[in-house]
């Protein structure tokens, strides 16, 4: 599905077949899918663009989304019981880096993407005051943080990308949102997304889908040709991460 003038490519032509390990597709436990039937529709839409390996990652945010391995497994089992998801469906979590997360780290009760990689996020308003300490403790637990949607933290934006580069030196891998390659979150975030890709600061790409309309928008995204090789390399990282 190439664009008419061949100056850009549809994103779905680049991401076909990759595993998606950041999405909110388990029913009724965060701000994502509200029911098994909604989950079924989302998974079917994933399948239409060739994505059939999915790691569902509900939010764990203190008292706001106080999910646990038990509540997440419960929601996952509903999908299995209703046969509403793909065969290659597993689950992990997206952790807000806050005090509650530090307590979870102490118990070593993490739901990880792979054995040693954990999906984390920050507030959209400001980074945690103790961010360095949190990242240090993650690594002390023999885990590697994958920072979700770094392009969306506007307080990190700068021409020299210095705050991003600092996080890389502290062991952070970075995962960009597919929707950030459009103006879905705003033109400033779209610009930063491409800047991070161009500078080789992004390891992974995922949907961060919360609802069916997000996937409909992803299907319409066109990527300028100058970025396609970088995005293809990022897609290869997704595949390598979850090969089995």
Coordinates of N, CA, C and O in Angstrom, one line a residue, residues 24-195:
X24 N -3.1 -1.5 25.6 CA -4.1 -1.6 26.8 C -5.3 -2.3 26.3 O -6.4 -1.7 26.1
X25 N -5.2 -3.6 26.1 CA -6.2 -4.4 25.4 C -6.8 -5.4 26.3 O -7.8 -6.1 25.9
X26 N -6.4 -5.5 27.6 CA -7.1 -6.4 28.5 C -8.3 -5.7 29.1 O -8.3 -4.5 29.4
X27 N -9.5 -6.4 29.2 CA -10.7 -5.7 29.5 C -10.9 -5.2 31.0 O -10.7 -6.0 31.9
X28 N -11.3 -3.9 31.1 CA -11.9 -3.5 32.4 C -10.9 -3.2 33.5 O -11.4 -3.1 34.6
X29 N -9.6 -3.0 33.2 CA -8.7 -2.8 34.3 C -7.9 -1.6 34.3 O -7.1 -1.3 35.2
X30 N -8.0 -0.8 33.2 CA -7.4 0.5 33.1 C -8.1 1.4 32.2 O -9.3 1.2 32.0
X31 N -7.5 2.3 31.5 CA -8.2 3.2 30.6 C -8.2 2.7 29.2 O -8.5 3.5 28.2
X32 N -8.0 1.4 29.0 CA -8.0 0.8 27.7 C -9.4 0.1 27.4 O -10.4 0.7 27.7
X33 N -9.3 -1.1 26.9 CA -10.5 -1.8 26.6 C -11.5 -1.9 27.8 O -11.1 -2.2 28.9
X34 N -12.8 -1.7 27.5 CA -13.8 -1.7 28.6 C -14.5 -3.1 28.7 O -15.3 -3.3 29.6
X35 N -14.3 -4.0 27.7 CA -15.0 -5.3 27.8 C -14.3 -6.3 26.9 O -13.4 -5.9 26.1
X36 N -14.6 -7.5 27.1 CA -14.1 -8.6 26.3 C -14.4 -8.4 24.8 O -13.5 -8.6 23.9
X37 N -15.6 -7.9 24.5 CA -16.0 -7.7 23.1 C -15.2 -6.6 22.5 O -14.8 -6.7 21.3
X38 N -14.9 -5.5 23.2 CA -14.0 -4.5 22.7 C -12.6 -5.0 22.4 O -12.0 -4.7 21.4
X39 N -12.1 -5.8 23.4 CA -10.8 -6.4 23.2 C -10.8 -7.2 21.9 O -9.8 -7.2 21.1
X40 N -11.8 -8.0 21.7 CA -11.9 -8.9 20.5 C -11.8 -8.0 19.2 O -11.0 -8.3 18.3
X41 N -12.5 -6.9 19.2 CA -12.5 -6.0 18.0 C -11.1 -5.4 17.8 O -10.6 -5.3 16.7
X42 N -10.4 -5.1 18.9 CA -9.1 -4.5 18.8 C -8.1 -5.5 18.3 O -7.3 -5.3 17.4
X43 N -8.2 -6.7 18.9 CA -7.3 -7.8 18.4 C -7.5 -8.1 16.9 O -6.6 -8.4 16.2
X44 N -8.8 -8.2 16.5 CA -9.1 -8.4 15.1 C -8.5 -7.3 14.2 O -8.0 -7.6 13.1
X45 N -8.5 -6.1 14.7 CA -8.0 -5.0 13.9 C -6.4 -5.1 13.8 O -5.8 -4.8 12.8
X46 N -5.8 -5.5 14.9 CA -4.4 -5.8 14.9 C -4.1 -6.8 13.8 O -3.1 -6.7 13.0
X47 N -4.9 -7.9 13.8 CA -4.6 -9.0 12.8 C -4.7 -8.5 11.4 O -4.0 -8.9 10.5
X48 N -5.6 -7.5 11.1 CA -5.8 -6.9 9.8 C -4.5 -6.3 9.3 O -4.3 -6.2 8.1
X49 N -3.7 -5.8 10.2 CA -2.4 -5.2 9.8 C -1.2 -6.1 10.0 O 0.0 -5.7 10.1
X50 N -1.5 -7.4 10.3 CA -0.4 -8.4 10.3 C 0.3 -8.5 11.7 O 1.3 -9.0 11.8
X51 N -0.4 -7.9 12.7 CA 0.2 -8.1 14.1 C -0.6 -9.1 14.9 O -1.7 -8.9 15.2
X52 N 0.1 -10.2 15.1 CA -0.6 -11.3 15.8 C 0.1 -11.8 17.0 O -0.3 -12.8 17.7
X53 N 1.2 -11.2 17.4 CA 1.9 -11.5 18.7 C 1.8 -10.2 19.5 O 2.4 -9.2 19.2
X54 N 1.1 -10.3 20.6 CA 0.8 -9.2 21.5 C 1.1 -9.5 22.9 O 0.7 -10.5 23.5
X55 N 1.8 -8.5 23.5 CA 2.0 -8.5 25.0 C 1.1 -7.4 25.5 O 1.4 -6.2 25.3
X56 N 0.1 -7.7 26.2 CA -0.8 -6.7 26.8 C -0.2 -6.1 28.0 O 0.4 -6.8 28.9
X57 N -0.2 -4.8 28.2 CA 0.5 -4.1 29.3 C -0.4 -3.1 30.0 O -0.3 -1.9 29.8
X58 N -1.3 -3.6 30.9 CA -2.1 -2.6 31.6 C -1.3 -1.7 32.5 O -0.2 -2.1 32.9
X59 N -1.8 -0.5 32.8 CA -1.2 0.4 33.7 C -1.1 -0.2 35.1 O -2.1 -0.8 35.6
X60 N 0.0 0.1 35.8 CA 0.1 0.0 37.2 C 0.5 1.4 37.7 O 1.7 1.8 37.6
X61 N -0.4 2.1 38.3 CA -0.2 3.5 38.8 C -0.8 3.7 40.2 O -2.0 4.0 40.3
X62 N 0.0 3.4 41.2 CA -0.4 3.7 42.6 C -1.8 3.3 42.9 O -2.3 2.2 42.6
X63 N -2.6 4.3 43.4 CA -4.0 4.1 43.7 C -4.9 4.3 42.5 O -6.1 3.9 42.5
X64 N -4.4 4.9 41.5 CA -5.2 5.2 40.3 C -5.5 4.0 39.5 O -6.7 3.7 39.1
X65 N -4.5 3.2 39.2 CA -4.7 1.9 38.6 C -3.9 0.9 39.4 O -2.8 0.5 39.0
X66 N -4.5 0.4 40.5 CA -3.7 -0.4 41.5 C -3.7 -1.9 41.0 O -4.1 -2.8 41.8
X67 N -3.3 -2.1 39.8 CA -3.3 -3.5 39.3 C -2.2 -4.3 39.9 O -1.2 -3.8 40.4
X68 N -2.4 -5.6 40.0 CA -1.4 -6.5 40.5 C -1.3 -7.7 39.5 O -2.1 -7.8 38.6
X69 N -0.3 -8.6 39.7 CA -0.3 -9.8 38.8 C -1.6 -10.5 38.8 O -2.0 -11.1 37.8
X70 N -2.3 -10.5 40.0 CA -3.5 -11.3 40.1 C -4.6 -10.6 39.2 O -5.3 -11.3 38.5
X71 N -4.8 -9.3 39.3 CA -5.9 -8.7 38.6 C -5.6 -8.7 37.1 O -6.6 -8.9 36.3
X72 N -4.4 -8.6 36.7 CA -4.0 -8.7 35.3 C -4.2 -10.1 34.7 O -4.8 -10.3 33.7
X73 N -3.8 -11.1 35.5 CA -4.1 -12.5 35.0 C -5.5 -12.8 34.9 O -6.0 -13.5 34.0
X74 N -6.3 -12.2 35.8 CA -7.8 -12.4 35.8 C -8.4 -11.9 34.4 O -9.2 -12.5 33.8
X75 N -7.9 -10.6 34.1 CA -8.4 -10.0 32.8 C -7.9 -10.8 31.6 O -8.7 -11.0 30.7
X76 N -6.7 -11.3 31.7 CA -6.1 -12.1 30.6 C -6.9 -13.4 30.4 O -7.2 -13.8 29.3
X77 N -7.3 -14.0 31.6 CA -8.0 -15.3 31.5 C -9.4 -15.1 30.9 O -9.9 -16.0 30.2
X78 N -10.0 -13.9 31.1 CA -11.3 -13.7 30.4 C -11.2 -13.7 28.9 O -12.0 -14.2 28.2
X79 N -10.0 -13.2 28.4 CA -9.8 -13.2 27.0 C -9.6 -14.7 26.5 O -10.2 -15.1 25.5
X80 N -8.9 -15.4 27.3 CA -8.7 -16.8 26.9 C -10.0 -17.6 26.9 O -10.2 -18.4 26.0
X81 N -10.8 -17.4 28.0 CA -12.0 -18.2 28.1 C -13.0 -17.9 26.9 O -13.7 -18.8 26.5
X82 N -13.0 -16.6 26.5 CA -13.9 -16.2 25.4 C -13.2 -16.4 24.0 O -13.9 -16.1 23.0
X83 N -12.0 -16.9 24.0 CA -11.2 -17.0 22.8 C -11.3 -15.8 21.9 O -11.5 -15.8 20.7
X84 N -11.0 -14.6 22.6 CA -11.2 -13.3 22.0 C -9.8 -12.7 21.5 O -9.8 -11.7 20.9
X85 N -8.7 -13.4 21.8 CA -7.4 -12.9 21.4 C -6.6 -13.7 20.5 O -7.0 -14.9 20.2
X86 N -5.5 -13.3 20.1 CA -4.6 -14.1 19.2 C -4.0 -15.2 20.0 O -3.9 -15.1 21.2
X87 N -3.5 -16.2 19.3 CA -2.9 -17.3 20.0 C -1.6 -16.9 20.7 O -1.3 -17.4 21.8
X88 N -0.9 -15.9 20.1 CA 0.3 -15.5 20.7 C 0.1 -14.2 21.6 O 0.6 -13.1 21.4
X89 N -0.8 -14.4 22.6 CA -1.1 -13.3 23.5 C -0.5 -13.6 24.9 O -0.8 -14.7 25.4
X90 N 0.2 -12.7 25.4 CA 0.8 -12.8 26.8 C 0.5 -11.5 27.5 O -0.1 -10.6 26.9
X91 N 1.0 -11.3 28.7 CA 0.8 -10.1 29.4 C 2.0 -9.7 30.2 O 2.8 -10.5 30.6
X92 N 2.1 -8.4 30.4 CA 3.1 -7.8 31.4 C 2.4 -6.6 32.0 O 1.2 -6.7 32.3
X93 N 3.1 -5.5 32.2 CA 2.5 -4.3 32.7 C 3.3 -3.1 32.3 O 4.5 -3.2 31.9
X94 N 2.7 -1.9 32.3 CA 3.4 -0.7 32.1 C 3.4 0.0 33.5 O 2.3 0.4 34.0
X95 N 4.6 0.2 34.1 CA 4.7 0.8 35.4 C 5.0 2.2 35.4 O 6.0 2.7 34.8
X96 N 4.2 3.0 36.2 CA 4.6 4.4 36.4 C 5.7 4.4 37.4 O 5.7 3.7 38.5
X97 N 6.8 5.2 37.1 CA 7.9 5.2 38.0 C 7.6 6.2 39.1 O 7.9 7.4 39.0
X98 N 7.1 5.7 40.2 CA 6.8 6.4 41.4 C 7.1 5.6 42.6 O 7.8 4.6 42.6
X99 N 6.6 6.1 43.8 CA 7.0 5.4 45.0 C 6.4 4.0 45.1 O 7.0 3.1 45.6
X100 N 5.2 3.9 44.5 CA 4.6 2.5 44.5 C 5.4 1.6 43.7 O 5.6 0.4 44.1
X101 N 6.0 2.0 42.6 CA 6.9 1.2 41.8 C 8.1 0.8 42.6 O 8.6 -0.4 42.5
X102 N 8.7 1.7 43.4 CA 9.8 1.3 44.2 C 9.5 0.2 45.2 O 10.3 -0.7 45.4
X103 N 8.2 0.2 45.7 CA 7.8 -0.8 46.6 C 7.7 -2.2 45.9 O 8.0 -3.2 46.4
X104 N 7.2 -2.1 44.6 CA 7.1 -3.3 43.8 C 8.5 -3.9 43.6 O 8.7 -5.1 43.6
X105 N 9.4 -3.0 43.3 CA 10.8 -3.4 43.0 C 11.4 -4.2 44.2 O 12.1 -5.2 44.1
X106 N 11.0 -3.7 45.4 CA 11.5 -4.3 46.6 C 11.1 -5.8 46.7 O 11.8 -6.7 47.2
X107 N 9.8 -6.0 46.3 CA 9.2 -7.3 46.4 C 9.6 -8.2 45.2 O 9.4 -9.4 45.2
X108 N 10.2 -7.6 44.2 CA 10.7 -8.3 43.0 C 9.5 -9.0 42.3 O 9.7 -10.1 41.8
X109 N 8.3 -8.4 42.4 CA 7.1 -9.0 41.8 C 6.7 -8.3 40.5 O 5.6 -7.8 40.4
X110 N 7.7 -8.2 39.6 CA 7.5 -7.4 38.4 C 6.9 -8.3 37.3 O 7.3 -9.5 37.1
X111 N 6.0 -7.7 36.5 CA 5.5 -8.4 35.3 C 6.3 -7.8 34.1 O 6.1 -6.6 33.8
X112 N 7.3 -8.5 33.6 CA 8.2 -8.0 32.6 C 7.9 -8.4 31.2 O 7.2 -9.4 31.0
X113 N 8.3 -7.6 30.2 CA 8.1 -7.9 28.8 C 8.9 -9.2 28.4 O 8.4 -10.1 27.7
X114 N 10.2 -9.2 28.8 CA 11.0 -10.4 28.7 C 11.5 -10.7 30.1 O 11.2 -9.9 31.0
X115 N 12.4 -11.7 30.3 CA 12.9 -12.0 31.6 C 13.5 -10.8 32.3 O 13.4 -10.6 33.5
X116 N 14.2 -10.0 31.5 CA 15.0 -8.9 32.2 C 14.6 -7.5 31.7 O 15.3 -6.5 32.0
X117 N 13.5 -7.3 30.9 CA 13.1 -6.0 30.4 C 11.8 -5.6 30.9 O 10.8 -6.4 30.8
X118 N 11.6 -4.4 31.5 CA 10.4 -4.0 32.1 C 10.0 -2.6 31.5 O 10.8 -1.8 31.2
X119 N 8.7 -2.5 31.1 CA 8.1 -1.3 30.5 C 7.8 -0.3 31.6 O 7.0 -0.6 32.5
X120 N 8.3 0.9 31.5 CA 8.1 1.9 32.5 C 7.7 3.2 31.8 O 7.9 3.4 30.6
X121 N 7.0 4.1 32.5 CA 6.6 5.4 32.0 C 6.8 6.4 33.1 O 7.0 6.1 34.3
X122 N 6.7 7.7 32.7 CA 6.8 8.8 33.6 C 5.5 9.7 33.5 O 4.8 9.6 32.5
X123 N 5.3 10.6 34.4 CA 4.2 11.6 34.3 C 4.5 12.4 33.1 O 5.6 12.7 32.8
X124 N 3.4 12.9 32.5 CA 3.5 13.9 31.4 C 3.8 15.3 31.9 O 4.0 16.2 31.0
X125 N 3.8 15.5 33.2 CA 3.9 16.9 33.7 C 5.4 17.1 34.2 O 5.9 18.2 34.0
X126 N 6.0 16.1 34.7 CA 7.4 16.3 35.2 C 8.0 14.9 35.5 O 7.3 13.9 35.8
X127 N 9.3 14.8 35.3 CA 10.0 13.5 35.7 C 10.0 13.3 37.2 O 9.9 14.3 37.9
X128 N 10.1 12.1 37.6 CA 10.2 11.9 39.1 C 11.4 12.6 39.6 O 12.5 12.5 39.0
X129 N 11.3 13.2 40.8 CA 12.4 13.8 41.4 C 13.6 12.8 41.6 O 14.7 13.2 41.5
X130 N 13.2 11.6 42.0 CA 14.2 10.6 42.2 C 14.4 9.6 41.1 O 14.6 8.4 41.2
X131 N 14.3 10.1 39.8 CA 14.4 9.3 38.6 C 15.7 8.5 38.6 O 15.7 7.3 38.3
X132 N 16.8 9.2 38.9 CA 18.1 8.5 38.9 C 18.1 7.3 39.9 O 18.6 6.2 39.5
X133 N 17.5 7.5 41.0 CA 17.5 6.5 42.1 C 16.6 5.3 41.6 O 17.0 4.1 41.7
X134 N 15.5 5.6 40.9 CA 14.6 4.6 40.5 C 15.3 3.7 39.4 O 15.3 2.5 39.5
X135 N 15.9 4.4 38.4 CA 16.6 3.6 37.4 C 17.8 2.8 37.9 O 18.0 1.7 37.5
X136 N 18.4 3.3 38.9 CA 19.5 2.5 39.6 C 18.9 1.3 40.2 O 19.5 0.2 40.1
X137 N 17.8 1.4 40.9 CA 17.2 0.3 41.6 C 16.7 -0.8 40.6 O 16.7 -2.0 40.9
X138 N 16.2 -0.3 39.5 CA 15.7 -1.2 38.4 C 16.9 -2.1 38.0 O 16.8 -3.3 37.9
X139 N 18.0 -1.4 37.7 CA 19.2 -2.2 37.3 C 19.8 -3.1 38.4 O 20.3 -4.1 38.1
X140 N 19.6 -2.6 39.6 CA 20.1 -3.5 40.8 C 19.3 -4.7 40.9 O 19.7 -5.7 41.4
X141 N 18.1 -4.7 40.3 CA 17.2 -5.9 40.3 C 17.4 -6.7 39.0 O 16.6 -7.5 38.7
X142 N 18.6 -6.4 38.4 CA 18.9 -7.1 37.1 C 17.9 -7.0 36.0 O 17.7 -7.9 35.2
X143 N 17.3 -5.8 36.0 CA 16.3 -5.5 34.9 C 16.8 -4.3 34.1 O 17.5 -3.4 34.6
X144 N 16.3 -4.3 32.9 CA 16.6 -3.2 32.0 C 15.3 -2.4 31.7 O 14.3 -3.0 31.2
X145 N 15.2 -1.1 32.0 CA 14.0 -0.4 31.7 C 13.8 0.0 30.2 O 14.8 0.4 29.6
X146 N 12.6 -0.2 29.7 CA 12.2 0.3 28.4 C 11.3 1.5 28.7 O 10.2 1.3 29.2
X147 N 11.7 2.7 28.4 CA 10.9 3.8 28.6 C 9.8 4.0 27.5 O 10.2 4.1 26.4
X148 N 8.6 4.0 27.9 CA 7.5 4.1 27.0 C 7.4 5.6 26.5 O 7.6 6.5 27.3
X149 N 7.0 5.7 25.2 CA 6.8 7.0 24.6 C 7.6 8.2 25.1 O 7.0 9.2 25.6
X150 N 8.9 8.2 25.0 CA 9.7 9.3 25.4 C 9.4 10.6 24.7 O 9.6 11.7 25.3
X151 N 9.0 10.5 23.5 CA 8.6 11.7 22.7 C 7.5 12.5 23.3 O 7.3 13.7 23.0
X152 N 6.7 11.9 24.2 CA 5.5 12.6 24.7 C 5.8 13.4 26.0 O 5.0 14.1 26.4
X153 N 7.1 13.2 26.5 CA 7.4 14.0 27.7 C 8.0 15.4 27.2 O 9.2 15.5 27.0
X154 N 7.1 16.3 27.1 CA 7.5 17.6 26.5 C 8.6 18.3 27.3 O 9.4 19.1 26.8
X155 N 8.7 18.1 28.6 CA 9.7 18.7 29.4 C 11.1 18.2 29.1 O 12.1 18.7 29.6
X156 N 11.2 17.1 28.3 CA 12.5 16.6 27.9 C 12.9 17.1 26.5 O 14.0 16.9 26.1
X157 N 12.0 17.8 25.9 CA 12.3 18.3 24.5 C 13.4 19.3 24.5 O 13.4 20.3 25.3
X158 N 14.4 19.2 23.6 CA 15.4 20.2 23.3 C 16.0 19.9 22.0 O 16.0 18.7 21.5
X159 N 16.7 20.9 21.4 CA 17.4 20.6 20.1 C 18.5 19.6 20.2 O 18.7 18.8 19.3
X160 N 19.2 19.7 21.3 CA 20.4 18.8 21.5 C 20.0 17.4 22.0 O 20.9 16.6 22.2
X161 N 18.8 17.2 22.4 CA 18.3 15.9 22.9 C 19.1 15.5 24.2 O 19.2 14.3 24.5
X162 N 19.6 16.4 24.9 CA 20.5 16.1 26.0 C 19.9 15.2 27.1 O 20.5 14.3 27.7
X163 N 18.6 15.5 27.4 CA 18.0 14.7 28.5 C 17.7 13.3 28.1 O 17.8 12.4 28.9
X164 N 17.4 13.1 26.8 CA 17.3 11.7 26.3 C 18.6 11.0 26.3 O 18.7 9.8 26.7
X165 N 19.6 11.7 25.9 CA 21.0 11.1 25.9 C 21.4 10.7 27.3 O 22.1 9.6 27.5
X166 N 21.1 11.5 28.2 CA 21.4 11.2 29.6 C 20.8 9.9 30.1 O 21.4 9.1 30.8
X167 N 19.5 9.8 29.8 CA 18.7 8.6 30.1 C 19.4 7.3 29.5 O 19.4 6.3 30.1
X168 N 19.8 7.5 28.3 CA 20.5 6.4 27.6 C 21.7 5.9 28.4 O 22.0 4.7 28.5
X169 N 22.5 6.9 28.9 CA 23.7 6.6 29.6 C 23.3 5.9 30.9 O 24.2 5.2 31.5
X170 N 22.1 6.1 31.4 CA 21.7 5.4 32.6 C 21.0 4.1 32.3 O 20.3 3.5 33.2
X171 N 21.1 3.6 31.1 CA 20.7 2.2 30.8 C 19.3 2.1 30.3 O 18.7 1.0 30.2
X172 N 18.6 3.2 29.9 CA 17.2 3.2 29.4 C 17.2 2.8 27.9 O 17.9 3.4 27.1
X173 N 16.4 1.9 27.6 CA 16.0 1.7 26.2 C 14.7 2.5 26.0 O 14.0 2.9 27.0
X174 N 14.4 2.8 24.7 CA 13.3 3.7 24.5 C 12.3 3.1 23.4 O 12.8 2.6 22.4
X175 N 11.0 3.3 23.7 CA 10.0 2.7 22.8 C 9.1 3.9 22.3 O 8.5 4.6 23.2
X176 N 9.0 4.1 21.1 CA 8.2 5.2 20.5 C 6.8 4.7 20.2 O 6.6 3.5 19.9
X177 N 5.8 5.6 20.2 CA 4.4 5.2 19.9 C 4.2 5.4 18.4 O 4.6 6.4 17.8
X178 N 3.5 4.4 17.8 CA 3.2 4.6 16.3 C 2.4 5.8 16.1 O 2.7 6.5 15.1
X179 N 1.5 6.2 16.9 CA 0.6 7.4 16.7 C 1.4 8.7 16.7 O 1.0 9.7 16.2
X180 N 2.6 8.6 17.4 CA 3.5 9.8 17.4 C 4.1 10.2 16.1 O 4.6 11.3 15.9
X181 N 4.0 9.2 15.1 CA 4.5 9.5 13.8 C 3.4 10.2 12.9 O 3.7 10.5 11.8
X182 N 2.3 10.5 13.6 CA 1.3 11.4 13.0 C 1.2 12.6 13.9 O 1.9 12.7 14.9
X183 N 0.2 13.5 13.7 CA 0.0 14.6 14.6 C -1.1 14.3 15.7 O -1.6 15.2 16.2
X184 N -1.3 13.0 15.9 CA -2.3 12.6 16.9 C -2.1 13.3 18.3 O -3.1 13.7 18.9
X185 N -0.9 13.3 18.7 CA -0.6 14.0 20.0 C -0.2 15.4 19.9 O 0.1 16.1 20.9
X186 N -0.1 15.9 18.7 CA 0.4 17.3 18.4 C 1.6 17.3 17.5 O 2.4 16.3 17.5
X187 N 1.8 18.4 16.8 CA 2.9 18.5 15.9 C 4.3 18.5 16.6 O 5.3 18.0 16.0
X188 N 4.3 19.1 17.8 CA 5.6 19.1 18.5 C 6.1 17.7 18.9 O 7.3 17.4 18.8
X189 N 5.2 16.9 19.3 CA 5.5 15.5 19.6 C 5.9 14.7 18.4 O 6.8 13.9 18.4
X190 N 5.1 14.9 17.3 CA 5.5 14.3 16.0 C 6.9 14.7 15.6 O 7.7 13.8 15.2
X191 N 7.2 15.9 15.7 CA 8.6 16.4 15.3 C 9.6 15.7 16.1 O 10.7 15.3 15.6
X192 N 9.4 15.6 17.5 CA 10.4 15.0 18.4 C 10.5 13.5 18.1 O 11.6 13.0 18.1
X193 N 9.4 12.9 17.7 CA 9.5 11.5 17.4 C 10.4 11.2 16.3 O 11.3 10.3 16.4
X194 N 10.3 12.0 15.2 CA 11.2 11.8 14.1 C 12.6 12.1 14.4 O 13.6 11.5 13.9
X195 N 12.8 13.2 15.2 CA 14.1 13.6 15.6 C 14.8 12.5 16.4 O 16.0 12.2 16.2

